[in-house]
Amino acid sequence: MRRWRALIVLGTAQFLMVLDTSVMNVSISQLVEDFDTDVTAIQGVITLYTLVMAAFMITGGKLGDMLGRRRGFAIGLVVYGVGSALTAVAPVLPVLALGWSVIEGLGASLVLPALAALVAGAYRGRDRAVAYGVIGGLAGAGIAVGPLVGGWVTTYLTWRLVFAGEAVLVVAMLCCIGWIPDQPRTGPRPRLDVVGALLSALGLALVVLGVLQSSSWGWLRPRNSPVTVFGFSLTLFVIAAGVVVLWLFREWERHQLQQGREPLIRFSLLAVPPLRAGLTMLLCQNLILLGLFFTIPLYLQIVQGYNAFETGLQLLPVSVTMLLSAMSGPLLGRVASPRTVVRLALLVLLASILWLLATVEPQIDTLSFALSMALLGLGMGLLASQLGNVTQSSVGEARRSEVGGLQYTAQNLGSSLGTALVGALLIGALVNVFTTRIESHPDISEAAREQTSIALQAGVSFVSTDQVRAAATRAGLPPSEADAIVDAYADAQIQALKAAVLVTAAVTLAAFPFTRHLPRRKLGEQPNPTGHQMP
């Protein structure tokens, strides 16, 4: 039992990191009310959290090597705890964004790469497979507990208690930090590539910012864009600038190596096929999961009118099956290779998403919805049971923290893009369908169409039909026209939600070709089953 004490602390940290996002997702409606804002602003806060983690995760991995992995893990926990405490007392939205999105995000960027490396360093062979299965299972448990407990606390008490509890839990973990073995560093102390850190963070930030703002700026035709470039929206230019900065980052890292200096990241790692495949799958997994976990609560809360606790209950099947299937990873590893398990997981995911697509209707079929959620959790858990072990087993001990940084960068970049891209497409589809419906509706006058068009140009958010009716009444529209506009908006809501869900199905299909480089052998069979381990 003594050898598993480290896993208690490390697993609790993983649980904590996942809990945050799941709590926020089911509390969207309450956060909108508490901070007197809209869904788009809360979407921005959620995206900023994962963006900060994605932008600084590589740097966090390097700092873990410099400070020592256990010390870096402990410092990250302290930063994370401070952010949780500030979030618990946030009086306004900017303070919420600072405490949760920025400070907690920075703390997580130190905790997670060190966590991945510490698990790999503490366990070997089948024990390592078990450890990563437990870590994946606890990530599933965070998703399980987040919607249910977070929803209950949000509905009957306040969501702030969740973050206050996190701060207390951080203190408890710090008291047990000695349970984690820390391997001493060999060789010279690494140095931080400051220029590389800034370039990587800026490039990733610009890409995700462009995707996020596309819902209000527009992709090509400007809607609410602060400026236009040659008559086009700013969106694609911001994304292109991010791509250019990331290219400069890669060139700078090559220059660092040529000069005999320590780079922030060795891009030669991405030449290792199992590692490259594992990172791609992690990005796709989180893009799908966070995209759905942004879309589904909107459907349940805005369209169906559920409160946060009722939303958590509806999401319970996905949480339970994800926990169980993630914990089954070690057992599956004895009979099937990671490639086989991941391909099976993708097939299950695709089936669950298509099933979910059929349940998104004005009147929810709760049984069908629950079964589709259970199937979704099964697929996600199967992925979670394999990918952490695949990435860490692809390299040698010296590159554990670096790969941990890459691993969680891929996950959080996927999370950022999932929330931003799916959210942007949701709003875009909502505008397009709503505009089409009111233009062709015989009961809506030309004057009402013009008023609606002006309102859409000023910006749109995913709101309830009651809010649309209230806005139509304030505009002085007669009841028949108000009813017609509400009907058109309700139809647009469903079509937009289905479009958003369909995007995640497309990502699932696009992920299949990347599985061919995953290990064909069971990872516990030999120390380096991939044959591609880096020194």
Short mmCIF file of C-alpha atoms in Angstrom, two decimals, residues 230-494:
data_model
loop_
_atom_site.label_atom_id
_atom_site.label_comp_id
_atom_site.label_asym_id
_atom_site.label_seq_id
_atom_site.Cartn_x
_atom_site.Cartn_y
_atom_site.Cartn_z
CA PHE A 230 -9.33 45.29 -46.61
CA GLY A 231 -13.00 45.04 -45.78
CA PHE A 232 -12.64 41.65 -44.09
CA SER A 233 -13.14 40.64 -40.45
CA LEU A 234 -10.14 40.65 -38.14
CA THR A 235 -10.61 36.95 -37.29
CA LEU A 236 -8.50 35.26 -39.95
CA PHE A 237 -5.76 37.88 -39.66
CA VAL A 238 -5.43 37.26 -35.90
CA ILE A 239 -5.27 33.49 -36.46
CA ALA A 240 -2.71 33.98 -39.26
CA ALA A 241 -0.61 36.17 -36.96
CA GLY A 242 -0.66 33.39 -34.36
CA VAL A 243 0.51 30.85 -36.95
CA VAL A 244 3.36 33.18 -37.98
CA VAL A 245 4.44 33.63 -34.34
CA LEU A 246 4.40 29.85 -33.81
CA TRP A 247 6.58 29.47 -36.93
CA LEU A 248 8.99 32.05 -35.48
CA PHE A 249 8.97 30.04 -32.24
CA ARG A 250 10.00 26.90 -34.09
CA GLU A 251 12.77 28.74 -35.96
CA TRP A 252 14.01 30.25 -32.69
CA GLU A 253 14.17 26.82 -31.07
CA ARG A 254 16.23 25.54 -34.00
CA HIS A 255 18.55 28.52 -33.58
CA GLN A 256 18.93 27.74 -29.88
CA LEU A 257 20.00 24.18 -30.66
CA GLN A 258 22.45 25.32 -33.33
CA GLN A 259 24.04 27.68 -30.80
CA GLY A 260 24.37 24.86 -28.28
CA ARG A 261 21.78 26.42 -25.92
CA GLU A 262 18.92 24.75 -24.08
CA PRO A 263 15.68 25.07 -26.11
CA LEU A 264 12.26 25.35 -24.51
CA ILE A 265 11.18 22.29 -26.49
CA ARG A 266 12.99 19.86 -28.76
CA PHE A 267 10.88 19.60 -31.88
CA SER A 268 12.71 16.35 -32.66
CA LEU A 269 10.39 14.81 -30.07
CA LEU A 270 7.53 15.26 -32.51
CA ALA A 271 9.38 12.96 -34.92
CA VAL A 272 8.64 10.06 -32.54
CA PRO A 273 5.53 8.50 -34.20
CA PRO A 274 3.78 7.13 -31.06
CA LEU A 275 4.32 10.41 -29.22
CA ARG A 276 3.05 12.48 -32.15
CA ALA A 277 0.00 10.24 -32.49
CA GLY A 278 -0.68 10.33 -28.75
CA LEU A 279 -0.50 14.13 -28.62
CA THR A 280 -2.83 14.46 -31.61
CA MET A 281 -5.33 12.12 -30.02
CA LEU A 282 -5.20 14.05 -26.73
CA LEU A 283 -5.93 17.28 -28.60
CA CYS A 284 -8.87 15.70 -30.44
CA GLN A 285 -10.20 14.06 -27.27
CA ASN A 286 -10.35 17.33 -25.36
CA LEU A 287 -11.67 19.30 -28.34
CA ILE A 288 -14.59 16.86 -28.58
CA LEU A 289 -15.19 16.64 -24.83
CA LEU A 290 -15.06 20.37 -24.06
CA GLY A 291 -16.98 21.23 -27.21
CA LEU A 292 -19.79 18.92 -26.14
CA PHE A 293 -19.58 19.99 -22.50
CA PHE A 294 -20.06 23.59 -23.61
CA THR A 295 -22.93 22.77 -25.98
CA ILE A 296 -24.90 20.24 -23.92
CA PRO A 297 -25.36 22.44 -20.80
CA LEU A 298 -26.66 25.22 -23.07
CA TYR A 299 -29.21 22.81 -24.52
CA LEU A 300 -30.27 21.61 -21.07
CA GLN A 301 -30.31 24.99 -19.33
CA ILE A 302 -31.31 27.47 -22.03
CA VAL A 303 -33.61 25.31 -24.20
CA GLN A 304 -34.95 22.83 -21.63
CA GLY A 305 -34.86 25.23 -18.67
CA TYR A 306 -32.97 22.94 -16.27
CA ASN A 307 -31.12 24.40 -13.31
CA ALA A 308 -27.48 23.56 -12.56
CA PHE A 309 -28.30 20.55 -10.36
CA GLU A 310 -30.75 19.10 -12.87
CA THR A 311 -28.10 19.57 -15.55
CA GLY A 312 -25.62 17.67 -13.39
CA LEU A 313 -28.09 14.81 -13.04
CA GLN A 314 -28.54 14.63 -16.80
CA LEU A 315 -24.76 14.49 -17.26
CA LEU A 316 -24.29 11.80 -14.60
CA PRO A 317 -24.35 8.86 -17.07
CA VAL A 318 -21.40 10.21 -19.07
CA SER A 319 -19.50 10.79 -15.85
CA VAL A 320 -20.09 7.35 -14.36
CA THR A 321 -19.25 5.40 -17.52
CA MET A 322 -16.16 7.53 -18.14
CA LEU A 323 -14.91 6.76 -14.65
CA LEU A 324 -15.52 3.04 -15.01
CA SER A 325 -14.06 2.68 -18.50
CA ALA A 326 -10.99 4.80 -17.67
CA MET A 327 -10.28 2.61 -14.65
CA SER A 328 -10.51 -0.46 -16.89
CA GLY A 329 -7.43 0.63 -18.84
CA PRO A 330 -4.99 -1.75 -17.10
CA LEU A 331 -7.30 -4.72 -17.73
CA LEU A 332 -7.75 -3.77 -21.39
CA GLY A 333 -3.99 -3.37 -21.70
CA ARG A 334 -3.56 -7.08 -21.01
CA VAL A 335 -5.67 -8.16 -23.98
CA ALA A 336 -5.39 -5.36 -26.55
CA SER A 337 -2.87 -2.82 -27.80
CA PRO A 338 -3.34 0.93 -27.31
CA ARG A 339 -4.06 1.27 -31.03
CA THR A 340 -6.93 -1.22 -30.83
CA VAL A 341 -8.42 0.33 -27.70
CA VAL A 342 -8.21 3.88 -29.11
CA ARG A 343 -9.83 2.86 -32.39
CA LEU A 344 -12.62 1.15 -30.50
CA ALA A 345 -13.01 4.29 -28.39
CA LEU A 346 -13.37 6.48 -31.48
CA LEU A 347 -16.03 4.20 -32.92
CA VAL A 348 -17.95 4.33 -29.63
CA LEU A 349 -17.57 8.12 -29.54
CA LEU A 350 -18.88 8.51 -33.08
CA ALA A 351 -21.90 6.33 -32.33
CA SER A 352 -22.65 8.30 -29.15
CA ILE A 353 -22.41 11.68 -30.91
CA LEU A 354 -24.74 10.58 -33.72
CA TRP A 355 -27.16 9.26 -31.10
CA LEU A 356 -26.94 12.54 -29.22
CA LEU A 357 -27.63 14.41 -32.45
CA ALA A 358 -30.96 12.59 -32.74
CA THR A 359 -31.96 13.56 -29.17
CA VAL A 360 -31.42 17.33 -29.54
CA GLU A 361 -35.05 18.32 -30.04
CA PRO A 362 -37.39 20.91 -28.46
CA GLN A 363 -38.80 18.16 -26.20
CA ILE A 364 -36.03 16.02 -24.73
CA ASP A 365 -36.32 12.23 -24.59
CA THR A 366 -34.60 11.74 -21.24
CA LEU A 367 -34.01 7.99 -21.63
CA SER A 368 -32.48 8.31 -25.10
CA PHE A 369 -30.39 11.27 -23.93
CA ALA A 370 -29.13 9.36 -20.89
CA LEU A 371 -28.11 6.36 -23.01
CA SER A 372 -26.26 8.55 -25.50
CA MET A 373 -24.44 10.21 -22.59
CA ALA A 374 -23.49 6.83 -21.12
CA LEU A 375 -22.06 5.76 -24.47
CA LEU A 376 -20.16 9.06 -24.74
CA GLY A 377 -18.57 8.47 -21.34
CA LEU A 378 -17.59 4.95 -22.33
CA GLY A 379 -15.71 6.22 -25.39
CA MET A 380 -14.02 9.06 -23.53
CA GLY A 381 -12.96 6.77 -20.70
CA LEU A 382 -11.40 4.27 -23.12
CA LEU A 383 -9.33 7.09 -24.62
CA ALA A 384 -8.31 8.40 -21.20
CA SER A 385 -7.20 4.91 -20.14
CA GLN A 386 -4.52 4.73 -22.86
CA LEU A 387 -3.18 8.10 -23.98
CA GLY A 388 -1.27 9.22 -20.88
CA ASN A 389 0.72 5.99 -20.77
CA VAL A 390 1.33 6.10 -24.55
CA THR A 391 2.87 9.57 -24.48
CA GLN A 392 5.05 9.05 -21.41
CA SER A 393 6.20 5.60 -22.54
CA SER A 394 7.40 7.03 -25.85
CA VAL A 395 10.43 8.77 -24.31
CA GLY A 396 13.17 8.22 -21.79
CA GLU A 397 13.41 9.55 -18.24
CA ALA A 398 15.28 12.72 -19.21
CA ARG A 399 12.39 13.95 -21.36
CA ARG A 400 9.50 13.15 -18.98
CA SER A 401 8.75 16.75 -17.93
CA GLU A 402 9.17 18.06 -21.45
CA VAL A 403 6.71 15.49 -22.76
CA GLY A 404 4.42 16.19 -19.81
CA GLY A 405 4.36 19.82 -20.93
CA LEU A 406 3.56 18.76 -24.49
CA GLN A 407 0.93 16.32 -23.26
CA TYR A 408 -1.03 18.89 -21.29
CA THR A 409 -0.45 21.58 -23.91
CA ALA A 410 -2.19 19.32 -26.43
CA GLN A 411 -5.01 18.61 -23.96
CA ASN A 412 -5.60 22.23 -23.03
CA LEU A 413 -5.18 23.52 -26.55
CA GLY A 414 -7.87 21.00 -27.47
CA SER A 415 -10.01 22.26 -24.58
CA SER A 416 -9.54 25.90 -25.65
CA LEU A 417 -10.33 25.14 -29.28
CA GLY A 418 -13.25 22.94 -28.24
CA THR A 419 -14.93 25.72 -26.27
CA ALA A 420 -13.91 28.49 -28.68
CA LEU A 421 -14.44 26.76 -32.03
CA VAL A 422 -17.64 24.91 -31.16
CA GLY A 423 -18.97 27.98 -29.35
CA ALA A 424 -18.18 30.21 -32.33
CA LEU A 425 -19.80 27.80 -34.80
CA LEU A 426 -22.83 27.53 -32.52
CA ILE A 427 -23.36 31.31 -32.56
CA GLY A 428 -22.63 31.52 -36.28
CA ALA A 429 -25.18 28.82 -37.08
CA LEU A 430 -27.70 30.48 -34.75
CA VAL A 431 -27.37 33.80 -36.60
CA ASN A 432 -27.54 32.25 -40.06
CA VAL A 433 -30.55 30.03 -39.38
CA PHE A 434 -32.42 32.75 -37.46
CA THR A 435 -31.81 35.26 -40.24
CA THR A 436 -33.03 32.80 -42.87
CA ARG A 437 -36.14 31.96 -40.87
CA ILE A 438 -37.26 35.55 -40.26
CA GLU A 439 -36.59 36.56 -43.88
CA SER A 440 -38.86 33.80 -45.19
CA HIS A 441 -41.55 33.95 -42.49
CA PRO A 442 -44.83 35.34 -43.87
CA ASP A 443 -46.03 36.67 -40.49
CA ILE A 444 -43.00 38.94 -39.94
CA SER A 445 -43.15 42.43 -41.41
CA GLU A 446 -40.30 44.17 -43.20
CA ALA A 447 -39.95 46.63 -40.30
CA ALA A 448 -39.59 43.76 -37.80
CA ARG A 449 -36.99 42.13 -40.06
CA GLU A 450 -34.98 45.34 -40.12
CA GLN A 451 -35.15 45.69 -36.33
CA THR A 452 -34.02 42.10 -35.88
CA SER A 453 -31.20 42.54 -38.39
CA ILE A 454 -29.94 45.62 -36.54
CA ALA A 455 -30.03 43.70 -33.26
CA LEU A 456 -28.06 40.81 -34.79
CA GLN A 457 -25.44 43.15 -36.21
CA ALA A 458 -24.91 44.58 -32.72
CA GLY A 459 -24.03 41.11 -31.45
CA VAL A 460 -25.87 37.95 -30.51
CA SER A 461 -25.75 35.52 -27.62
CA PHE A 462 -27.39 32.16 -26.95
CA VAL A 463 -30.38 33.22 -24.83
CA SER A 464 -33.73 31.70 -23.91
CA THR A 465 -36.89 32.16 -25.97
CA ASP A 466 -38.39 34.07 -23.03
CA GLN A 467 -35.65 36.68 -23.37
CA VAL A 468 -36.29 36.92 -27.12
CA ARG A 469 -40.02 37.40 -26.48
CA ALA A 470 -39.29 40.10 -23.91
CA ALA A 471 -37.01 41.91 -26.38
CA ALA A 472 -39.68 41.72 -29.11
CA THR A 473 -42.29 43.12 -26.72
CA ARG A 474 -39.99 45.98 -25.69
CA ALA A 475 -39.51 46.77 -29.40
CA GLY A 476 -43.27 47.29 -29.67
CA LEU A 477 -43.98 44.36 -32.00
CA PRO A 478 -47.56 43.03 -32.05
CA PRO A 479 -48.12 39.63 -30.37
CA SER A 480 -48.44 37.75 -33.68
CA GLU A 481 -45.06 39.00 -34.92
CA ALA A 482 -43.44 38.40 -31.52
CA ASP A 483 -44.70 34.80 -31.62
CA ALA A 484 -43.34 34.34 -35.14
CA ILE A 485 -39.92 35.69 -34.15
CA VAL A 486 -39.82 33.46 -31.05
CA ASP A 487 -40.72 30.41 -33.15
CA ALA A 488 -38.00 31.25 -35.67
CA TYR A 489 -35.47 31.69 -32.88
CA ALA A 490 -36.47 28.41 -31.17
CA ASP A 491 -35.97 26.56 -34.45
CA ALA A 492 -32.62 28.31 -34.96
CA GLN A 493 -31.53 27.24 -31.47
CA ILE A 494 -32.08 23.55 -32.20
#
